[in-house]
Coordinates of C-alpha atoms in Angstrom, one line a residue:
Chain A
M1 CA 0.0 0.0 0.0
R2 CA 2.7 2.5 1.1
R3 CA 4.8 1.5 -1.9
Y4 CA 1.9 2.0 -4.3
F5 CA 1.4 5.6 -3.0
R6 CA 5.1 6.3 -3.0
R7 CA 5.3 5.3 -6.6
K8 CA 2.2 7.3 -7.4
L9 CA 3.6 10.4 -5.7
L10 CA 6.8 10.0 -7.6
V11 CA 4.9 10.0 -10.9
Y12 CA 2.9 13.0 -9.9
G13 CA 6.0 14.8 -8.7
L14 CA 7.7 14.2 -12.1
T15 CA 4.6 15.3 -14.0
F16 CA 4.6 18.5 -11.9
F17 CA 8.2 19.2 -12.6
V18 CA 7.8 18.7 -16.4
A19 CA 4.6 20.7 -16.4
V20 CA 6.3 23.6 -14.6
T21 CA 9.2 23.5 -17.0
V22 CA 7.1 23.5 -20.1
N23 CA 5.0 26.2 -18.4
W24 CA 8.0 28.3 -18.0
M25 CA 9.1 27.8 -21.6
I26 CA 6.0 28.4 -23.5
P27 CA 5.4 32.1 -22.9
R28 CA 9.1 32.9 -23.4
F29 CA 9.1 31.4 -26.8
M30 CA 5.8 32.9 -27.8
P31 CA 5.9 35.8 -30.3
G32 CA 5.4 39.3 -28.8
D33 CA 7.2 41.5 -26.4
P34 CA 5.2 42.2 -23.2
V35 CA 7.5 45.0 -22.1
A36 CA 7.2 46.8 -25.4
S37 CA 3.4 46.6 -25.1
M38 CA 3.5 48.0 -21.6
V39 CA 5.7 50.8 -22.6
A40 CA 3.5 51.5 -25.6
R41 CA 0.5 51.7 -23.2
A42 CA 2.2 54.5 -21.3
N43 CA 2.0 56.7 -24.4
M44 CA 5.4 58.3 -24.0
T45 CA 7.1 60.2 -26.8
Q46 CA 10.6 60.9 -25.4
P47 CA 13.1 58.1 -26.4
Q48 CA 15.0 58.5 -23.1
A49 CA 11.9 58.0 -21.1
V50 CA 11.0 55.0 -23.2
A51 CA 14.5 53.5 -22.7
A52 CA 14.4 54.1 -19.0
M53 CA 11.0 52.5 -18.7
R54 CA 12.1 49.5 -20.7
A55 CA 15.1 49.1 -18.5
Y56 CA 13.0 49.5 -15.4
Y57 CA 10.5 46.8 -16.5
N58 CA 13.2 44.4 -17.8
D59 CA 14.9 44.7 -14.4
L60 CA 11.7 44.3 -12.5
F61 CA 10.7 41.1 -14.3
G62 CA 14.2 39.8 -14.6
F63 CA 14.2 39.7 -18.4
D64 CA 17.8 40.9 -18.5
Q65 CA 19.1 37.8 -16.9
P66 CA 20.3 34.7 -18.8
L67 CA 17.5 32.2 -19.4
W68 CA 18.9 29.5 -17.0
Q69 CA 18.9 32.1 -14.2
Q70 CA 15.4 33.1 -15.1
Y71 CA 14.4 29.4 -14.9
L72 CA 16.1 28.9 -11.5
S73 CA 14.6 32.1 -10.0
F74 CA 11.2 31.0 -11.4
W75 CA 11.4 27.8 -9.3
G76 CA 12.6 29.8 -6.3
A77 CA 9.8 32.2 -6.5
L78 CA 7.3 29.4 -7.1
L79 CA 8.4 27.6 -4.0
R80 CA 7.9 30.8 -2.0
G81 CA 4.4 31.0 -3.4
D82 CA 5.3 34.1 -5.5
F83 CA 3.9 34.0 -9.0
G84 CA 5.1 37.5 -9.9
L85 CA 3.2 40.5 -10.9
S86 CA 0.6 40.5 -13.7
I87 CA 1.6 42.6 -16.7
W88 CA -2.0 43.1 -17.9
L89 CA -3.2 44.2 -14.5
F90 CA 0.1 45.7 -13.4
P91 CA 0.9 45.9 -10.5
T92 CA -1.6 43.3 -9.1
P93 CA 0.2 40.1 -8.0
V94 CA -0.7 37.1 -10.2
G95 CA -1.7 35.2 -7.1
T96 CA -4.5 37.7 -6.4
V97 CA -5.7 37.8 -9.9
I98 CA -6.0 34.0 -10.0
A99 CA -7.6 33.8 -6.6
D100 CA -10.3 36.1 -7.8
A101 CA -11.0 33.9 -10.9
V102 CA -10.7 30.5 -9.3
P103 CA -14.0 30.4 -7.4
Y104 CA -15.9 30.9 -10.7
T105 CA -14.1 28.1 -12.5
L106 CA -14.4 25.7 -9.5
A107 CA -18.1 26.5 -9.2
L108 CA -18.4 25.6 -12.9
V109 CA -16.2 22.6 -13.1
V110 CA -16.8 20.7 -9.9
P111 CA -20.6 20.5 -10.0
S112 CA -20.7 19.8 -13.8
V113 CA -18.0 17.0 -13.5
L114 CA -19.6 15.4 -10.4
L115 CA -23.2 15.8 -11.4
S116 CA -22.7 14.7 -15.0
W117 CA -20.8 11.6 -13.7
V118 CA -23.5 10.7 -11.2
V119 CA -26.5 11.4 -13.4
G120 CA -24.8 9.9 -16.5
N121 CA -24.0 6.6 -14.6
W122 CA -27.5 6.4 -13.2
F123 CA -29.1 7.1 -16.5
G124 CA -26.9 4.7 -18.5
A125 CA -27.5 1.9 -16.0
Y126 CA -31.2 2.5 -16.3
A127 CA -31.2 2.7 -20.1
A128 CA -29.3 -0.7 -20.3
R129 CA -32.5 -2.4 -19.0
R130 CA -35.1 -0.6 -21.0
R131 CA -35.2 -1.2 -24.7
V132 CA -37.2 1.9 -25.6
L133 CA -35.0 4.2 -23.5
D134 CA -31.9 2.5 -24.9
N135 CA -33.0 3.2 -28.4
T136 CA -33.5 6.9 -27.7
V137 CA -30.8 7.6 -25.1
L138 CA -28.0 6.0 -27.0
P139 CA -28.2 8.2 -30.1
I140 CA -28.7 11.3 -28.1
G141 CA -25.8 10.4 -25.9
Y142 CA -23.5 9.9 -28.9
I143 CA -24.6 13.3 -30.3
L144 CA -24.0 15.0 -27.0
T145 CA -20.6 13.5 -26.3
A146 CA -19.5 14.2 -29.9
T147 CA -20.5 17.9 -29.6
P148 CA -17.6 20.3 -29.0
Y149 CA -18.1 22.2 -25.7
M150 CA -18.0 25.6 -27.2
W151 CA -20.4 24.7 -30.0
L152 CA -23.0 23.5 -27.5
A153 CA -22.3 26.6 -25.5
V154 CA -23.0 28.8 -28.5
L155 CA -26.2 26.9 -29.3
L156 CA -27.4 27.3 -25.7
A157 CA -26.4 30.9 -25.5
W158 CA -28.3 31.6 -28.7
G159 CA -31.3 29.4 -28.0
L160 CA -31.9 29.9 -24.3
G161 CA -30.2 33.3 -24.0
V162 CA -30.8 35.3 -27.1
V163 CA -34.0 33.8 -28.6
A164 CA -35.8 32.7 -25.4
G165 CA -34.2 35.4 -23.2
L166 CA -34.3 33.1 -20.2
F167 CA -30.7 33.5 -19.2
P168 CA -28.0 36.1 -19.6
V169 CA -25.3 35.2 -22.1
A170 CA -22.3 36.9 -20.7
G171 CA -20.5 37.6 -17.4
G172 CA -20.4 36.1 -14.0
Y173 CA -22.9 38.6 -12.6
S174 CA -24.9 41.6 -13.8
F175 CA -23.0 44.8 -14.5
S176 CA -25.4 46.7 -12.3
M177 CA -24.4 44.6 -9.2
Q178 CA -21.5 44.7 -6.8
P179 CA -20.3 41.4 -5.3
T180 CA -21.9 41.2 -1.9
W181 CA -23.2 38.4 0.3
S182 CA -26.8 39.2 -0.4
W183 CA -29.6 36.9 -1.7
A184 CA -30.1 39.1 -4.7
F185 CA -26.5 38.8 -5.7
L186 CA -26.3 35.0 -5.2
L187 CA -29.4 34.6 -7.3
D188 CA -27.9 36.7 -10.0
L189 CA -24.7 34.6 -9.8
L190 CA -26.8 31.5 -10.2
H191 CA -28.6 32.9 -13.1
H192 CA -25.4 33.7 -14.9
W193 CA -23.9 30.3 -13.9
A194 CA -26.8 28.2 -15.4
L195 CA -25.9 28.3 -19.1
P196 CA -22.1 27.6 -18.9
F197 CA -22.9 24.8 -16.3
L198 CA -25.5 23.3 -18.6
S199 CA -23.2 23.1 -21.6
L200 CA -20.5 21.4 -19.7
F201 CA -22.9 19.1 -17.9
L202 CA -24.7 18.0 -21.1
V203 CA -21.6 17.2 -23.1
A204 CA -20.1 15.1 -20.3
L205 CA -23.4 13.5 -19.5
G206 CA -23.7 11.8 -22.9
G207 CA -20.2 10.1 -22.5
W208 CA -20.9 8.8 -19.1
A209 CA -24.3 7.4 -19.9
I210 CA -23.0 5.5 -23.0
G211 CA -20.0 4.2 -21.0
M212 CA -22.2 3.0 -18.2
R213 CA -24.8 1.5 -20.5
N214 CA -22.2 -0.6 -22.2
M215 CA -20.5 -1.7 -18.9
I216 CA -23.8 -2.7 -17.4
I217 CA -24.7 -4.9 -20.3
Y218 CA -21.3 -6.5 -20.2
E219 CA -21.6 -7.1 -16.4
L220 CA -25.1 -8.5 -16.7
E221 CA -23.8 -11.1 -19.1
S222 CA -20.8 -12.0 -16.9
D223 CA -20.4 -15.4 -15.3
Y224 CA -21.3 -14.3 -11.8
A225 CA -24.5 -12.7 -13.0
N226 CA -25.5 -16.0 -14.8
Y227 CA -24.6 -18.0 -11.7
L228 CA -26.7 -15.8 -9.5
S229 CA -29.7 -16.1 -11.8
A230 CA -29.3 -19.8 -12.0
L231 CA -29.6 -19.8 -8.2
G232 CA -32.7 -17.8 -8.5
A233 CA -31.3 -14.6 -7.0
P234 CA -33.6 -11.6 -7.6
S235 CA -32.5 -9.3 -10.4
R236 CA -32.3 -6.5 -7.8
L237 CA -29.3 -8.2 -6.2
I238 CA -27.7 -8.9 -9.6
R239 CA -28.2 -5.4 -10.8
R240 CA -26.6 -4.0 -7.6
Y241 CA -23.5 -6.1 -8.2
A242 CA -23.4 -5.2 -11.8
F243 CA -23.7 -1.5 -11.1
R244 CA -21.0 -1.6 -8.5
N245 CA -18.6 -3.4 -10.8
A246 CA -19.5 -1.3 -13.8
V247 CA -18.8 1.9 -11.9
L248 CA -15.2 1.0 -11.3
P249 CA -14.0 1.6 -14.9
Q250 CA -16.1 4.8 -14.9
I251 CA -14.0 6.1 -12.0
T252 CA -10.9 5.4 -14.1
G253 CA -12.6 7.2 -17.0
L254 CA -13.3 10.2 -14.7
A255 CA -9.5 10.4 -14.0
L256 CA -8.8 10.3 -17.7
Q257 CA -11.5 12.8 -18.7
L258 CA -10.6 15.3 -16.1
G259 CA -8.1 17.2 -18.1
V260 CA -10.4 17.3 -21.1
I261 CA -13.3 18.6 -19.0
V262 CA -11.1 21.3 -17.5
A263 CA -10.0 22.3 -21.0
G264 CA -13.7 22.3 -22.1
A265 CA -14.6 24.5 -19.1
L266 CA -12.0 27.0 -20.1
V267 CA -13.3 27.3 -23.7
T268 CA -16.9 27.5 -22.4
E269 CA -15.9 30.3 -20.0
I270 CA -14.6 32.2 -23.0
V271 CA -17.9 31.8 -24.9
F272 CA -19.9 33.1 -22.0
A273 CA -17.2 35.7 -20.9
Y274 CA -17.4 34.0 -17.6
P275 CA -14.8 35.5 -15.2
G276 CA -12.9 32.3 -14.5
L277 CA -9.5 30.9 -15.4
G278 CA -10.4 30.4 -19.0
S279 CA -11.1 34.0 -19.6
L280 CA -8.0 34.9 -17.7
I281 CA -5.9 32.7 -20.0
L282 CA -7.4 34.5 -23.0
K283 CA -6.6 37.9 -21.5
A284 CA -3.1 36.8 -20.6
I285 CA -2.4 35.7 -24.1
Q286 CA -3.8 38.8 -25.7
N287 CA -1.6 40.9 -23.4
S288 CA 1.5 38.8 -23.5
D289 CA 1.2 38.4 -19.8
F290 CA 3.8 35.7 -19.1
F291 CA 3.3 35.6 -15.4
L292 CA -0.4 35.5 -15.4
L293 CA -0.4 32.8 -18.1
Q294 CA 2.2 30.7 -16.1
G295 CA 0.3 31.1 -12.9
T296 CA -3.0 30.1 -14.4
F297 CA -1.5 27.1 -16.2
L298 CA 0.3 26.0 -13.1
F299 CA -2.9 26.3 -11.1
I300 CA -4.8 24.1 -13.6
V301 CA -2.0 21.5 -13.8
L302 CA -2.0 21.4 -10.0
G303 CA -5.7 21.1 -9.8
V304 CA -5.8 18.2 -12.4
L305 CA -3.0 16.4 -10.6
I306 CA -4.7 16.7 -7.2
A307 CA -8.0 15.5 -8.6
N308 CA -6.3 12.5 -10.2
F309 CA -4.6 11.7 -7.0
I310 CA -7.9 11.8 -5.1
I311 CA -9.4 9.5 -7.7
D312 CA -6.5 7.1 -7.2
I313 CA -7.2 7.0 -3.6
V314 CA -11.0 6.5 -4.1
Y315 CA -10.2 3.6 -6.5
V316 CA -8.1 1.8 -4.0
V317 CA -10.9 2.1 -1.5
V318 CA -13.7 0.8 -3.8
D319 CA -11.9 -1.9 -5.8
P320 CA -10.5 -4.7 -3.8
R321 CA -8.6 -5.9 -6.8
T322 CA -6.2 -2.9 -6.8
R323 CA -5.5 -3.7 -3.1
A324 CA -4.8 -7.3 -3.9
G325 CA -2.5 -6.2 -6.7
M326 CA -0.6 -4.0 -4.2
A327 CA -0.3 -6.9 -1.7
G328 CA 1.2 -8.9 -4.5
A329 CA 3.7 -6.0 -5.3
D330 CA 4.7 -5.9 -1.6
A331 CA 5.4 -9.6 -1.3
Chain B
M1 CA -38.1 -41.3 -7.8
S2 CA -36.3 -38.0 -7.6
L3 CA -36.4 -36.8 -11.2
Q4 CA -38.5 -37.9 -14.1
V5 CA -37.8 -36.5 -17.5
S6 CA -40.1 -37.7 -20.3
D7 CA -39.7 -37.0 -23.9
L8 CA -38.1 -33.6 -23.3
R9 CA -37.6 -31.5 -26.4
V10 CA -35.7 -28.3 -26.3
H11 CA -34.8 -26.3 -29.3
Y12 CA -32.6 -23.3 -29.9
R13 CA -34.0 -20.5 -31.9
T14 CA -31.6 -19.3 -34.5
L15 CA -31.9 -17.2 -37.6
K16 CA -31.6 -20.3 -39.8
G17 CA -34.3 -22.2 -37.9
D18 CA -34.7 -24.4 -34.9
V19 CA -31.7 -26.4 -33.7
R20 CA -33.0 -29.5 -32.0
A21 CA -30.5 -29.8 -29.3
L22 CA -32.7 -32.1 -27.2
D23 CA -35.0 -34.2 -29.3
G24 CA -37.1 -36.5 -27.1
V25 CA -35.0 -37.5 -24.1
S26 CA -36.6 -39.6 -21.3
F27 CA -34.9 -41.0 -18.2
D28 CA -35.4 -41.4 -14.5
L29 CA -33.2 -40.5 -11.6
A30 CA -33.6 -42.3 -8.3
D31 CA -33.1 -40.7 -4.9
G32 CA -29.4 -40.8 -4.0
E33 CA -28.4 -41.6 -7.6
I34 CA -25.5 -40.0 -9.4
L35 CA -26.1 -40.0 -13.1
G36 CA -23.0 -39.4 -15.3
L37 CA -24.0 -37.7 -18.6
V38 CA -21.5 -38.4 -21.3
G39 CA -21.2 -37.5 -25.0
E40 CA -19.3 -35.5 -27.5
S41 CA -19.6 -31.7 -27.8
G42 CA -22.9 -30.7 -29.2
C43 CA -24.7 -33.9 -28.2
G44 CA -27.1 -32.0 -26.0
K45 CA -25.8 -32.8 -22.5
S46 CA -25.2 -29.2 -21.5
T47 CA -28.5 -28.2 -23.0
L48 CA -30.2 -30.9 -20.8
G49 CA -28.4 -29.5 -17.8
K50 CA -29.4 -26.0 -18.6
A51 CA -33.0 -27.0 -19.3
L52 CA -33.3 -28.4 -15.8
I53 CA -32.4 -25.2 -14.1
R54 CA -32.3 -22.1 -16.3
M55 CA -32.9 -21.9 -20.0
D56 CA -31.3 -19.1 -21.7
G57 CA -33.2 -16.7 -24.0
R58 CA -32.7 -18.7 -27.2
M59 CA -34.0 -22.0 -25.7
R60 CA -37.6 -23.1 -26.1
R61 CA -39.2 -26.2 -24.7
T62 CA -41.2 -27.7 -27.6
G63 CA -42.4 -30.8 -25.7
G64 CA -42.0 -33.1 -22.8
T65 CA -42.2 -32.8 -19.1
V66 CA -39.8 -32.7 -16.1
A67 CA -41.0 -33.8 -12.7
L68 CA -38.9 -33.4 -9.5
D69 CA -40.1 -35.3 -6.5
G70 CA -43.4 -35.8 -8.1
E71 CA -43.9 -32.1 -8.8
E72 CA -43.7 -30.7 -12.3
L73 CA -40.9 -28.2 -13.0
P74 CA -42.1 -25.1 -14.9
I75 CA -38.8 -25.1 -16.8
D76 CA -39.9 -22.6 -19.4
D77 CA -41.4 -20.2 -16.9
D78 CA -38.4 -18.2 -15.7
R79 CA -40.4 -16.5 -12.9
R80 CA -42.1 -19.6 -11.5
M81 CA -38.9 -21.6 -11.8
N82 CA -37.2 -19.3 -9.4
D83 CA -39.0 -21.0 -6.5
F84 CA -37.3 -24.2 -7.4
R85 CA -33.8 -22.9 -8.2
F86 CA -31.2 -23.2 -5.4
R87 CA -33.7 -24.7 -3.0
R88 CA -34.7 -27.8 -5.0
V89 CA -32.5 -27.7 -8.1
S90 CA -29.0 -26.3 -8.0
L91 CA -26.1 -25.9 -10.3
I92 CA -22.3 -26.0 -10.2
P93 CA -21.6 -24.3 -13.5
Q94 CA -19.0 -24.9 -16.1
Y95 CA -17.5 -21.5 -15.3
A96 CA -17.4 -22.1 -11.6
M97 CA -14.0 -20.4 -11.3
S98 CA -15.4 -17.1 -12.4
A99 CA -18.9 -17.5 -10.9
L100 CA -18.3 -15.4 -7.8
N101 CA -18.6 -11.6 -7.9
P102 CA -15.0 -10.5 -7.7
T103 CA -15.7 -7.4 -5.6
R104 CA -17.5 -8.9 -2.7
K105 CA -15.9 -10.8 0.2
I106 CA -17.1 -14.4 0.3
R107 CA -18.8 -14.1 3.6
R108 CA -20.9 -11.1 2.5
L109 CA -21.6 -12.7 -0.9
V110 CA -23.0 -15.8 0.7
A111 CA -25.0 -13.8 3.2
E112 CA -26.5 -11.5 0.5
L113 CA -27.4 -14.5 -1.7
L114 CA -29.1 -16.4 1.1
R115 CA -30.9 -13.4 2.4
S116 CA -32.2 -12.7 -1.1
R117 CA -33.7 -16.2 -1.2
G118 CA -35.2 -15.8 2.3
A119 CA -32.8 -18.1 4.0
A120 CA -30.4 -17.4 6.9
V121 CA -26.7 -18.3 7.1
D122 CA -25.8 -20.8 9.7
P123 CA -22.1 -20.0 10.2
A124 CA -21.2 -23.3 11.8
E125 CA -22.9 -25.3 9.1
L126 CA -21.2 -23.2 6.4
E127 CA -17.8 -23.7 7.9
S128 CA -18.3 -27.4 8.4
R129 CA -19.2 -27.8 4.8
M130 CA -16.2 -25.8 3.7
A131 CA -14.1 -28.0 5.9
H132 CA -15.6 -30.9 4.0
V133 CA -14.0 -29.7 0.7
G134 CA -10.8 -28.6 2.5
L135 CA -11.5 -24.9 2.7
P136 CA -10.4 -23.1 5.9
P137 CA -12.9 -20.6 7.4
A138 CA -10.4 -17.8 6.7
V139 CA -11.5 -18.0 3.1
L140 CA -14.8 -16.3 4.1
D141 CA -12.9 -13.1 4.7
R142 CA -11.2 -13.1 1.3
Y143 CA -12.2 -11.8 -2.1
P144 CA -12.7 -14.4 -4.8
I145 CA -9.7 -13.0 -6.6
E146 CA -7.5 -13.9 -3.7
L147 CA -8.3 -17.6 -4.1
S148 CA -6.9 -20.0 -6.5
G149 CA -9.1 -21.4 -9.3
G150 CA -9.6 -24.7 -7.5
M151 CA -10.5 -23.0 -4.2
R152 CA -13.1 -20.8 -6.0
Q153 CA -14.6 -23.9 -7.6
R154 CA -14.9 -25.7 -4.2
M155 CA -16.4 -22.5 -2.7
V156 CA -19.0 -22.6 -5.5
M157 CA -19.7 -26.2 -4.8
V158 CA -20.4 -25.4 -1.1
I159 CA -22.5 -22.4 -2.0
S160 CA -24.6 -24.2 -4.6
T161 CA -25.5 -27.0 -2.1
L162 CA -26.1 -24.8 1.0
L163 CA -29.9 -25.3 0.8
D164 CA -29.7 -29.1 0.4
P165 CA -31.3 -29.3 -3.1
S166 CA -32.9 -32.5 -4.4
L167 CA -31.0 -32.3 -7.6
L168 CA -27.6 -31.0 -8.3
I169 CA -26.4 -30.4 -11.8
A170 CA -22.6 -30.4 -12.1
D171 CA -21.8 -29.2 -15.5
E172 CA -18.3 -30.0 -16.7
V173 CA -16.9 -29.2 -13.3
T174 CA -13.7 -31.1 -13.8
S175 CA -12.9 -30.2 -17.4
A176 CA -10.6 -27.2 -16.4
L177 CA -8.8 -29.0 -13.6
D178 CA -5.6 -31.1 -13.5
V179 CA -5.9 -34.8 -12.8
S180 CA -5.2 -34.8 -9.1
T181 CA -7.7 -32.0 -8.5
Q182 CA -10.3 -33.8 -10.6
K183 CA -10.1 -36.7 -8.2
A184 CA -10.6 -34.4 -5.2
V185 CA -13.6 -32.7 -6.8
A186 CA -15.1 -36.0 -7.7
R187 CA -14.6 -37.3 -4.1
A188 CA -16.1 -34.1 -2.7
L189 CA -19.2 -34.5 -4.9
L190 CA -19.6 -38.1 -3.7
G191 CA -19.3 -36.8 -0.1
F192 CA -22.0 -34.3 -0.7
R193 CA -24.3 -37.1 -1.7
D194 CA -23.3 -39.3 1.2
S195 CA -23.8 -36.5 3.7
G196 CA -27.2 -35.8 2.3
Y197 CA -26.4 -32.3 1.2
V198 CA -27.8 -33.3 -2.2
K199 CA -30.2 -36.0 -2.9
S200 CA -29.3 -36.9 -6.4
M201 CA -26.9 -35.5 -9.0
I202 CA -26.4 -35.2 -12.7
F203 CA -22.7 -35.1 -13.5
I204 CA -22.2 -33.8 -17.0
T205 CA -18.8 -34.5 -18.6
H206 CA -17.0 -35.8 -21.6
D207 CA -14.6 -37.7 -19.4
L208 CA -15.9 -41.3 -19.4
A209 CA -13.1 -42.6 -17.1
L210 CA -13.8 -40.1 -14.4
T211 CA -17.5 -40.6 -14.6
H212 CA -17.0 -44.3 -14.0
H213 CA -15.5 -43.5 -10.6
I214 CA -18.3 -41.4 -9.2
A215 CA -21.5 -42.2 -11.2
D216 CA -23.9 -45.0 -10.3
T217 CA -25.5 -44.8 -13.7
I218 CA -24.0 -43.5 -17.0
M219 CA -26.2 -42.1 -19.8
V220 CA -24.5 -41.7 -23.2
M221 CA -26.1 -39.1 -25.4
Y222 CA -25.7 -38.6 -29.1
A223 CA -27.1 -35.8 -31.3
G224 CA -29.8 -34.7 -28.9
R225 CA -31.0 -38.2 -28.0
L226 CA -30.3 -40.9 -25.6
A227 CA -28.0 -43.6 -27.0
E228 CA -27.5 -45.9 -24.0
K229 CA -28.1 -45.7 -20.3
A230 CA -27.0 -48.4 -17.8
P231 CA -25.2 -48.8 -14.5
A232 CA -21.7 -47.4 -14.7
D233 CA -19.9 -50.8 -14.7
V234 CA -22.1 -52.1 -17.4
I235 CA -21.5 -49.2 -19.6
V236 CA -17.7 -49.5 -19.2
K237 CA -17.5 -53.3 -19.3
A238 CA -20.4 -54.4 -21.5
P239 CA -21.7 -51.6 -23.7
R240 CA -24.3 -52.5 -26.3
H241 CA -24.6 -49.4 -28.4
P242 CA -21.9 -49.1 -31.1
Y243 CA -21.4 -45.4 -30.2
T244 CA -20.6 -46.3 -26.6
R245 CA -18.2 -48.9 -27.7
L246 CA -16.4 -46.6 -30.1
L247 CA -16.3 -43.9 -27.4
L248 CA -14.6 -46.4 -25.1
D249 CA -12.2 -47.6 -27.8
S250 CA -11.1 -44.1 -28.4
L251 CA -9.8 -43.8 -24.8
P252 CA -6.1 -44.4 -24.3
E253 CA -5.3 -47.2 -21.9
V254 CA -2.6 -47.0 -19.3
G255 CA 0.4 -49.2 -20.1
V256 CA -0.4 -49.7 -23.7
R257 CA 2.0 -48.3 -26.3
Y258 CA 0.3 -47.0 -29.3
A259 CA 3.3 -47.3 -31.6
D260 CA 1.8 -50.2 -33.5
R261 CA -1.9 -49.6 -33.2
R262 CA -3.2 -46.1 -33.9
L263 CA -5.5 -44.8 -31.2
D264 CA -8.9 -44.8 -33.0
G265 CA -11.2 -41.8 -32.9
I266 CA -14.6 -42.0 -34.3
A267 CA -14.5 -41.0 -37.9
G268 CA -16.9 -38.3 -39.1
S269 CA -18.8 -35.8 -36.9
P270 CA -22.3 -35.7 -35.5
P271 CA -25.1 -34.5 -37.8
S272 CA -26.3 -31.0 -37.9
L273 CA -29.3 -30.6 -35.5
L274 CA -30.7 -27.8 -37.6
D275 CA -32.3 -30.4 -39.9
P276 CA -31.3 -33.8 -38.6
P277 CA -31.6 -36.8 -41.0
A278 CA -34.4 -39.3 -40.4
G279 CA -33.6 -42.6 -38.7
C280 CA -30.8 -43.4 -36.4
R281 CA -28.6 -40.3 -36.1
F282 CA -25.4 -42.3 -35.7
R283 CA -26.0 -44.2 -38.9
D284 CA -23.4 -42.4 -41.0
R285 CA -20.6 -43.1 -38.6
C286 CA -21.7 -46.5 -37.4
P287 CA -19.7 -49.6 -38.6
L288 CA -22.8 -51.8 -38.1
A289 CA -25.3 -49.6 -39.9
G290 CA -27.8 -51.5 -42.0
E291 CA -31.2 -51.3 -43.7
E292 CA -33.3 -51.0 -40.6
C293 CA -31.3 -48.0 -39.3
G294 CA -33.2 -45.8 -41.7
E295 CA -35.9 -45.8 -39.1
D296 CA -35.7 -44.3 -35.6
P297 CA -34.5 -46.9 -33.2
P298 CA -36.7 -47.0 -30.1
V299 CA -35.2 -47.0 -26.6
T300 CA -35.5 -50.5 -25.3
E301 CA -34.7 -52.0 -22.0
L302 CA -32.4 -54.9 -22.9
A303 CA -31.7 -55.9 -19.3
P304 CA -33.0 -54.3 -16.1
D305 CA -31.9 -50.6 -16.1
H306 CA -30.0 -51.1 -19.3
H307 CA -31.6 -48.9 -22.0
V308 CA -30.3 -48.8 -25.5
A309 CA -31.5 -47.1 -28.6
C310 CA -30.1 -49.2 -31.4
W311 CA -31.5 -51.8 -33.8
K312 CA -28.3 -53.8 -33.7
A313 CA -27.9 -54.1 -29.9

C-alpha cells in the first residue's frame, strides 16, 4: 500500500516538474514583447523615457538575466508562493488575480463534473435495462458526447439566452451589481452560472451514460450474474452487483477525462465571458502576460494532478482488486 | 423417484431455424443416484443441464415434461422456476472459477445471496461444509480474486449446495482441472451425496473414465438423443450401443504403447441438428449400420436398467 502511494507520488512529482518547466518555456518562446506593449501603453514620446521605462521593467521582471537564471529564479519564486506581478493588471500580483477567478471556475467545473458523472451513470444503467429508453438515449448520448463544448455553449447561448431570453449570455454577474453576500446577488450569480454549467454538464453526461450502459450490459452477461440467476437470486441483487462493478471503470474514466473537461470548461468560459481561469488565459495571451499565463496554467495543472490523486485513492478504497495487486507487489 | 424426464424436447431458436438440441429424451433418476451424462460436444448434454435449471433466452421447450419429487418443474417459466432454483435444483456451473462476484468478500456474498432467497446463514454449518471440501474458514474473509481457481470452484460447490437441493447439476466441473484436482472434486461430490447435502446428482462431462469413478449410472447421449443408459460398470465393461463402444475404444489405456496400433477416434462428426436426418442419427458413422437404421431406433430395456436405442444391440 505504502509502496503504491510512494510510486504514485513520484509519478505525480515528475509530472509536476515537467509541467512547470514546459509552463515556463511556452510564454518565453511565444511571439510578442510584453515590455514593449506595456511601454506603448504609457504613451510616451521621449526616447529617453522609453528606454528608462524599458530598463525598469526588464529589471523588474528579470528579463535581462540569462535564461537559466530566469528558470532557477522562477522555481525559487514558485516555492515561495510568489507567482510574480501581472503585466496586464500591473501591479496586481498574479496570485491575487488567480484567486479572484478560481471560485468561478471551480463553481463551474466541480458541479458539472460530479453531477454529470453521477447522473450519467445512473441514466446509463437505467437505459441498459429498457429497450425503448436504450434506443433513444444512446443516439442522443452519442450526439451530446461528440459535440464540442463551445459549440453546444454557443447553441445554448443563442437558444436559451438570445432567442428565449431566459438566461444572460455573458459575465459572472450583472454589470449593475456589486459582489456582496446578499440573496439578490447570489441569485444573480446562479442565473449567470446556469448556461455555462448546462453546456459542460450535457456534453459530459452523454459520454458517461454511454459508457455506463455498455458496462452494465457487459456485467449482466458475466459469469457471476449468470450463476446468481441460475440460483434464483432476484434481479435486484444482480443489478446491484453489476452496477457496482461497472462503476469502477467509470472512475478510471473520470480520472482520464478530467483534463479534457477542464479544457472544455476554459473554452466554455470564453464563450460566456465567464470571469474564471479560461477568460483569464485568453486575456493573458492577448496581453502577452507571461506571469499570469504561467500562474494560471500552473494552477490548472496542480488542480488536475490533485484531482487525479484523489481518484487514485478512491479507486483503492472501492476496488479490492487494486488492493490485492498491491499486496502482490509488496510480497 | 427423484427426477423424471419424459420426452423432453428443447430447441434453440436461430436465424436459420430451430436447432433441435434435445430431441425427445426420457430418463429417471432415483433418490441418491448419481447420473453421469456423457457425450461429444454438441450432443445436448449441457442443454439438458441448462433446461433443468435455467434456460437461456434462445432456448424453447417444444415438448415433454420434467418432474422433480413428483412435482412438475415449470422449466420454461423463468419466474415460477425461481422458487425451485437453489432450494430444489441447484447448479455447479462450467464456469465455476469465475462464478463469484470479484468485488465482494465471500462471507458477505453468501449472506446476501441467502438473504435474497429468504434463508439465513448458519455459520457453523457453512464452515463445516467448507471443511468438507478442504477450505479453511479464513476463506470467508477473502475476495474471490484472492483464491486459486480450485478454491473458487470448491467454494461454488459449497454455496450451490447450501440449501440441500434435491437435484444438483454439475456441468463439466472437472474439465478445467488437473488430474489430481479432478479426483478431489469428484470425491467431494460423492461426499455431498453421502452426507445428504444433495439427494441426487447429474454429472455432465465428456470424461468417461472419471464418470466411471463417481457415477452410479451413466447415460450416453448422441445428437440430442439418448444412446445408452446403464449402471456405470455395465457401460464400461459391456456396452451395447456401437457409439458407446467406439467412445470407449477411443480412450487411451494406461500401459499400452500406441506405436503399432493407432488410437482410433470415431470417424466423421455428429449430424447438424438444424435439420437432422431421419432414422438413427449415428448411422453415418456406425460400422454396423444397415437397412433398418433408416428408421428411428426405439429406446428399449435390454436388461434391467439397461436402456439402449439401437437396432443392432
